[in-house]
Amino acid sequence: VVQLRYSATTDGAIELAAGDTEVEVPVTEGDGTAFVYVTGAVSYLRLATTDAATVVCTDDITVGLPQPAEW
């Protein structure tokens, strides 16, 4: 699973490639979090916006298996 925290200038989408997965992920204007299930070993992560008018910034990406939250 890839967890991507982002800030987007407009509603739009990003293309995410990781492991054996290439998928279009919707993003909403403002701050948000996206979770993407990926398959295969992840040795790289590629992000690209699908529209030049949409700017997406991130500095918080987590890749790994989901873990239960502590109560």
CSV table of N, CA, C and O in Angstrom, one decimal:
chain,number,residue,atom,x,y,z
A,1,VAL,N,0.8,-1.2,0.0
A,1,VAL,CA,0.0,0.0,0.0
A,1,VAL,C,0.9,1.2,0.0
A,1,VAL,O,1.9,1.3,0.7
A,2,VAL,N,0.5,2.2,-0.8
A,2,VAL,CA,1.2,3.5,-0.8
A,2,VAL,C,0.2,4.5,-0.2
A,2,VAL,O,-0.9,4.6,-0.6
A,3,GLN,N,0.7,5.2,0.8
A,3,GLN,CA,0.0,6.3,1.4
A,3,GLN,C,0.6,7.6,1.0
A,3,GLN,O,1.8,7.8,1.1
A,4,LEU,N,-0.1,8.5,0.3
A,4,LEU,CA,0.4,9.7,-0.2
A,4,LEU,C,-0.4,10.9,0.4
A,4,LEU,O,-1.6,11.0,0.2
A,5,ARG,N,0.3,11.7,1.2
A,5,ARG,CA,-0.3,12.9,1.7
A,5,ARG,C,0.1,14.0,0.7
A,5,ARG,O,1.3,14.1,0.3
A,6,TYR,N,-0.8,14.9,0.3
A,6,TYR,CA,-0.5,15.8,-0.8
A,6,TYR,C,-1.3,17.1,-0.5
A,6,TYR,O,-2.2,17.2,0.3
A,7,SER,N,-0.9,18.1,-1.3
A,7,SER,CA,-1.6,19.4,-1.4
A,7,SER,C,-1.8,19.7,-2.9
A,7,SER,O,-0.8,19.7,-3.6
A,8,ALA,N,-3.0,19.9,-3.3
A,8,ALA,CA,-3.3,20.1,-4.7
A,8,ALA,C,-3.9,21.5,-5.0
A,8,ALA,O,-4.7,21.9,-4.2
A,9,THR,N,-3.6,22.1,-6.1
A,9,THR,CA,-4.1,23.4,-6.4
A,9,THR,C,-5.5,23.3,-6.9
A,9,THR,O,-6.3,24.3,-6.8
A,10,THR,N,-5.9,22.2,-7.5
A,10,THR,CA,-7.3,22.0,-8.1
A,10,THR,C,-7.6,20.6,-8.0
A,10,THR,O,-6.8,19.7,-7.8
A,11,ASP,N,-8.9,20.2,-8.2
A,11,ASP,CA,-9.3,18.8,-8.3
A,11,ASP,C,-8.7,18.3,-9.6
A,11,ASP,O,-8.6,19.0,-10.6
A,12,GLY,N,-8.3,17.1,-9.5
A,12,GLY,CA,-7.7,16.5,-10.7
A,12,GLY,C,-7.2,15.0,-10.5
A,12,GLY,O,-7.9,14.3,-9.7
A,13,ALA,N,-6.1,14.7,-11.1
A,13,ALA,CA,-5.6,13.3,-10.9
A,13,ALA,C,-4.1,13.3,-11.1
A,13,ALA,O,-3.6,14.1,-11.7
A,14,ILE,N,-3.5,12.3,-10.5
A,14,ILE,CA,-2.1,12.0,-10.7
A,14,ILE,C,-2.0,10.6,-11.2
A,14,ILE,O,-2.8,9.7,-10.8
A,15,GLU,N,-0.9,10.3,-12.0
A,15,GLU,CA,-0.6,9.0,-12.4
A,15,GLU,C,0.5,8.5,-11.4
A,15,GLU,O,1.5,9.2,-11.1
A,16,LEU,N,0.2,7.3,-10.8
A,16,LEU,CA,1.2,6.7,-9.8
A,16,LEU,C,1.6,5.4,-10.4
A,16,LEU,O,0.8,4.6,-10.8
A,17,ALA,N,2.9,5.2,-10.4
A,17,ALA,CA,3.5,3.9,-10.8
A,17,ALA,C,4.4,3.4,-9.7
A,17,ALA,O,5.3,4.2,-9.2
A,18,ALA,N,4.2,2.2,-9.3
A,18,ALA,CA,5.0,1.6,-8.2
A,18,ALA,C,4.9,0.1,-8.4
A,18,ALA,O,3.8,-0.4,-8.6
A,19,GLY,N,6.0,-0.6,-8.3
A,19,GLY,CA,6.0,-2.1,-8.5
A,19,GLY,C,5.4,-2.4,-9.8
A,19,GLY,O,5.8,-1.9,-10.9
A,20,ASP,N,4.4,-3.3,-9.8
A,20,ASP,CA,3.8,-3.7,-11.1
A,20,ASP,C,2.5,-2.9,-11.4
A,20,ASP,O,1.8,-3.2,-12.3
A,21,THR,N,2.3,-1.8,-10.6
A,21,THR,CA,1.0,-1.1,-10.7
A,21,THR,C,1.2,0.3,-11.3
A,21,THR,O,2.2,1.0,-11.0
A,22,GLU,N,0.3,0.6,-12.3
A,22,GLU,CA,0.2,2.0,-12.8
A,22,GLU,C,-1.2,2.3,-12.8
A,22,GLU,O,-2.1,1.6,-13.3
A,23,VAL,N,-1.6,3.4,-12.0
A,23,VAL,CA,-3.0,3.7,-11.8
A,23,VAL,C,-3.1,5.3,-11.7
A,23,VAL,O,-2.2,6.0,-11.4
A,24,GLU,N,-4.3,5.7,-12.1
A,24,GLU,CA,-4.7,7.1,-12.0
A,24,GLU,C,-5.4,7.3,-10.7
A,24,GLU,O,-6.4,6.6,-10.4
A,25,VAL,N,-4.9,8.3,-9.9
A,25,VAL,CA,-5.4,8.5,-8.5
A,25,VAL,C,-6.1,9.9,-8.5
A,25,VAL,O,-5.4,10.9,-8.8
A,26,PRO,N,-7.4,10.0,-8.1
A,26,PRO,CA,-8.0,11.3,-8.0
A,26,PRO,C,-7.5,12.1,-6.8
A,26,PRO,O,-7.2,11.5,-5.8
A,27,VAL,N,-7.3,13.4,-7.0
A,27,VAL,CA,-6.9,14.3,-5.9
A,27,VAL,C,-7.9,15.4,-5.9
A,27,VAL,O,-8.5,15.8,-6.9
A,28,THR,N,-8.1,15.9,-4.7
A,28,THR,CA,-9.0,17.1,-4.5
A,28,THR,C,-8.3,18.3,-4.1
A,28,THR,O,-7.2,18.2,-3.5
A,29,GLU,N,-8.8,19.4,-4.4
A,29,GLU,CA,-8.1,20.7,-4.1
A,29,GLU,C,-7.9,20.8,-2.6
A,29,GLU,O,-8.7,20.4,-1.8
A,30,GLY,N,-6.7,21.3,-2.2
A,30,GLY,CA,-6.3,21.4,-0.8
A,30,GLY,C,-5.5,20.2,-0.4
A,30,GLY,O,-4.9,19.5,-1.2
A,31,ASP,N,-5.4,20.1,0.9
A,31,ASP,CA,-4.7,19.0,1.5
A,31,ASP,C,-5.5,17.7,1.5
A,31,ASP,O,-6.7,17.7,1.8
A,32,GLY,N,-4.9,16.6,1.2
A,32,GLY,CA,-5.6,15.3,1.2
A,32,GLY,C,-4.6,14.1,1.4
A,32,GLY,O,-3.4,14.3,1.5
A,33,THR,N,-5.2,12.9,1.5
A,33,THR,CA,-4.5,11.7,1.7
A,33,THR,C,-5.1,10.7,0.7
A,33,THR,O,-6.3,10.5,0.7
A,34,ALA,N,-4.2,10.0,0.0
A,34,ALA,CA,-4.7,8.9,-0.9
A,34,ALA,C,-4.0,7.6,-0.5
A,34,ALA,O,-2.8,7.6,-0.1
A,35,PHE,N,-4.7,6.5,-0.6
A,35,PHE,CA,-4.2,5.2,-0.3
A,35,PHE,C,-4.3,4.4,-1.6
A,35,PHE,O,-5.4,4.3,-2.2
A,36,VAL,N,-3.2,3.8,-2.0
A,36,VAL,CA,-3.3,3.0,-3.3
A,36,VAL,C,-2.7,1.6,-3.0
A,36,VAL,O,-1.6,1.5,-2.5
A,37,TYR,N,-3.5,0.6,-3.4
A,37,TYR,CA,-3.0,-0.8,-3.3
A,37,TYR,C,-2.1,-1.0,-4.5
A,37,TYR,O,-2.5,-0.8,-5.7
A,38,VAL,N,-0.9,-1.5,-4.3
A,38,VAL,CA,0.0,-1.8,-5.4
A,38,VAL,C,0.5,-3.3,-5.3
A,38,VAL,O,0.5,-3.8,-4.2
A,39,THR,N,0.9,-3.8,-6.4
A,39,THR,CA,1.4,-5.2,-6.4
A,39,THR,C,2.9,-5.2,-6.9
A,39,THR,O,3.3,-4.3,-7.6
A,40,GLY,N,3.6,-6.2,-6.5
A,40,GLY,CA,5.0,-6.3,-6.9
A,40,GLY,C,5.9,-5.6,-5.9
A,40,GLY,O,5.5,-4.8,-5.1
A,41,ALA,N,7.2,-5.9,-6.0
A,41,ALA,CA,8.2,-5.2,-5.2
A,41,ALA,C,8.3,-3.8,-5.6
A,41,ALA,O,8.4,-3.5,-6.8
A,42,VAL,N,8.3,-2.9,-4.7
A,42,VAL,CA,8.4,-1.5,-5.0
A,42,VAL,C,9.9,-1.0,-4.8
A,42,VAL,O,10.3,-0.8,-3.7
A,43,SER,N,10.5,-0.7,-5.9
A,43,SER,CA,11.9,-0.2,-5.8
A,43,SER,C,11.9,1.2,-6.3
A,43,SER,O,13.0,1.9,-6.2
A,44,TYR,N,10.8,1.7,-6.8
A,44,TYR,CA,10.7,3.1,-7.2
A,44,TYR,C,9.2,3.5,-7.1
A,44,TYR,O,8.3,2.7,-7.1
A,45,LEU,N,9.0,4.8,-7.1
A,45,LEU,CA,7.7,5.4,-7.2
A,45,LEU,C,7.7,6.6,-8.1
A,45,LEU,O,8.6,7.4,-8.0
A,46,ARG,N,6.8,6.6,-9.1
A,46,ARG,CA,6.7,7.7,-10.0
A,46,ARG,C,5.4,8.4,-10.0
A,46,ARG,O,4.3,7.7,-10.0
A,47,LEU,N,5.4,9.7,-9.8
A,47,LEU,CA,4.1,10.5,-9.8
A,47,LEU,C,4.2,11.5,-10.9
A,47,LEU,O,5.2,12.1,-11.2
A,48,ALA,N,3.0,11.7,-11.6
A,48,ALA,CA,2.9,12.7,-12.6
A,48,ALA,C,1.5,13.2,-12.6
A,48,ALA,O,0.5,12.4,-12.5
A,49,THR,N,1.3,14.5,-12.8
A,49,THR,CA,-0.1,15.0,-12.9
A,49,THR,C,-0.6,14.7,-14.3
A,49,THR,O,0.2,14.6,-15.3
A,50,THR,N,-1.9,14.5,-14.4
A,50,THR,CA,-2.5,14.2,-15.7
A,50,THR,C,-2.9,15.5,-16.5
A,50,THR,O,-3.3,15.5,-17.6
A,51,ASP,N,-2.9,16.7,-15.8
A,51,ASP,CA,-3.2,17.9,-16.4
A,51,ASP,C,-2.2,19.0,-15.9
A,51,ASP,O,-2.0,19.1,-14.7
A,52,ALA,N,-1.6,19.7,-16.8
A,52,ALA,CA,-0.6,20.7,-16.4
A,52,ALA,C,-1.1,21.8,-15.5
A,52,ALA,O,-0.4,22.5,-14.8
A,53,ALA,N,-2.5,22.0,-15.5
A,53,ALA,CA,-3.1,23.0,-14.6
A,53,ALA,C,-3.1,22.6,-13.2
A,53,ALA,O,-3.3,23.4,-12.3
A,54,THR,N,-3.0,21.3,-12.9
A,54,THR,CA,-3.0,20.8,-11.5
A,54,THR,C,-1.6,20.6,-11.0
A,54,THR,O,-0.8,19.9,-11.6
A,55,VAL,N,-1.3,21.3,-9.9
A,55,VAL,CA,0.0,21.2,-9.3
A,55,VAL,C,-0.3,20.4,-8.0
A,55,VAL,O,-1.1,20.8,-7.2
A,56,VAL,N,0.5,19.4,-7.8
A,56,VAL,CA,0.4,18.5,-6.6
A,56,VAL,C,1.8,18.5,-5.9
A,56,VAL,O,2.8,18.2,-6.5
A,57,CYS,N,1.8,18.8,-4.6
A,57,CYS,CA,3.0,18.8,-3.8
A,57,CYS,C,2.9,17.7,-2.8
A,57,CYS,O,1.8,17.5,-2.2
A,58,THR,N,4.0,17.0,-2.5
A,58,THR,CA,4.0,16.1,-1.4
A,58,THR,C,5.4,16.0,-0.8
A,58,THR,O,6.4,16.2,-1.4
A,59,ASP,N,5.5,15.7,0.5
A,59,ASP,CA,6.7,15.4,1.2
A,59,ASP,C,6.5,14.3,2.2
A,59,ASP,O,7.3,14.1,3.1
A,60,ASP,N,5.4,13.6,2.0
A,60,ASP,CA,5.0,12.5,3.0
A,60,ASP,C,4.5,11.3,2.2
A,60,ASP,O,3.3,11.3,1.9
A,61,ILE,N,5.3,10.4,1.9
A,61,ILE,CA,4.9,9.1,1.2
A,61,ILE,C,5.4,8.0,2.0
A,61,ILE,O,6.5,7.9,2.4
A,62,THR,N,4.4,7.0,2.3
A,62,THR,CA,4.8,5.8,3.0
A,62,THR,C,4.4,4.6,2.1
A,62,THR,O,3.3,4.6,1.6
A,63,VAL,N,5.3,3.7,2.0
A,63,VAL,CA,5.1,2.4,1.3
A,63,VAL,C,5.3,1.3,2.2
A,63,VAL,O,6.3,1.2,2.9
A,64,GLY,N,4.3,0.4,2.3
A,64,GLY,CA,4.5,-0.8,3.1
A,64,GLY,C,3.1,-1.5,3.4
A,64,GLY,O,2.1,-1.1,2.9
A,65,LEU,N,3.2,-2.5,4.2
A,65,LEU,CA,2.0,-3.2,4.5
A,65,LEU,C,1.2,-2.4,5.6
A,65,LEU,O,1.8,-1.9,6.5
A,66,PRO,N,-0.1,-2.4,5.5
A,66,PRO,CA,-0.9,-1.7,6.6
A,66,PRO,C,-0.7,-2.4,7.9
A,66,PRO,O,-0.5,-3.6,8.1
A,67,GLN,N,-0.7,-1.5,9.0
A,67,GLN,CA,-0.5,-2.0,10.3
A,67,GLN,C,-1.7,-1.5,11.2
A,67,GLN,O,-2.2,-0.4,10.9
A,68,PRO,N,-2.1,-2.3,12.2
A,68,PRO,CA,-3.2,-1.8,13.0
A,68,PRO,C,-2.8,-0.6,13.8
A,68,PRO,O,-1.6,-0.5,14.3
A,69,ALA,N,-3.7,0.3,14.0
A,69,ALA,CA,-3.4,1.5,14.9
A,69,ALA,C,-3.4,1.1,16.3
A,69,ALA,O,-4.2,0.2,16.7
A,70,GLU,N,-2.6,1.7,17.1
A,70,GLU,CA,-2.6,1.4,18.6
A,70,GLU,C,-3.8,2.2,19.2
A,70,GLU,O,-4.1,3.3,18.8
A,71,TRP,N,-4.5,1.6,20.1
A,71,TRP,CA,-5.6,2.2,20.8
A,71,TRP,C,-5.2,2.9,22.1
A,71,TRP,O,-4.3,2.6,22.8
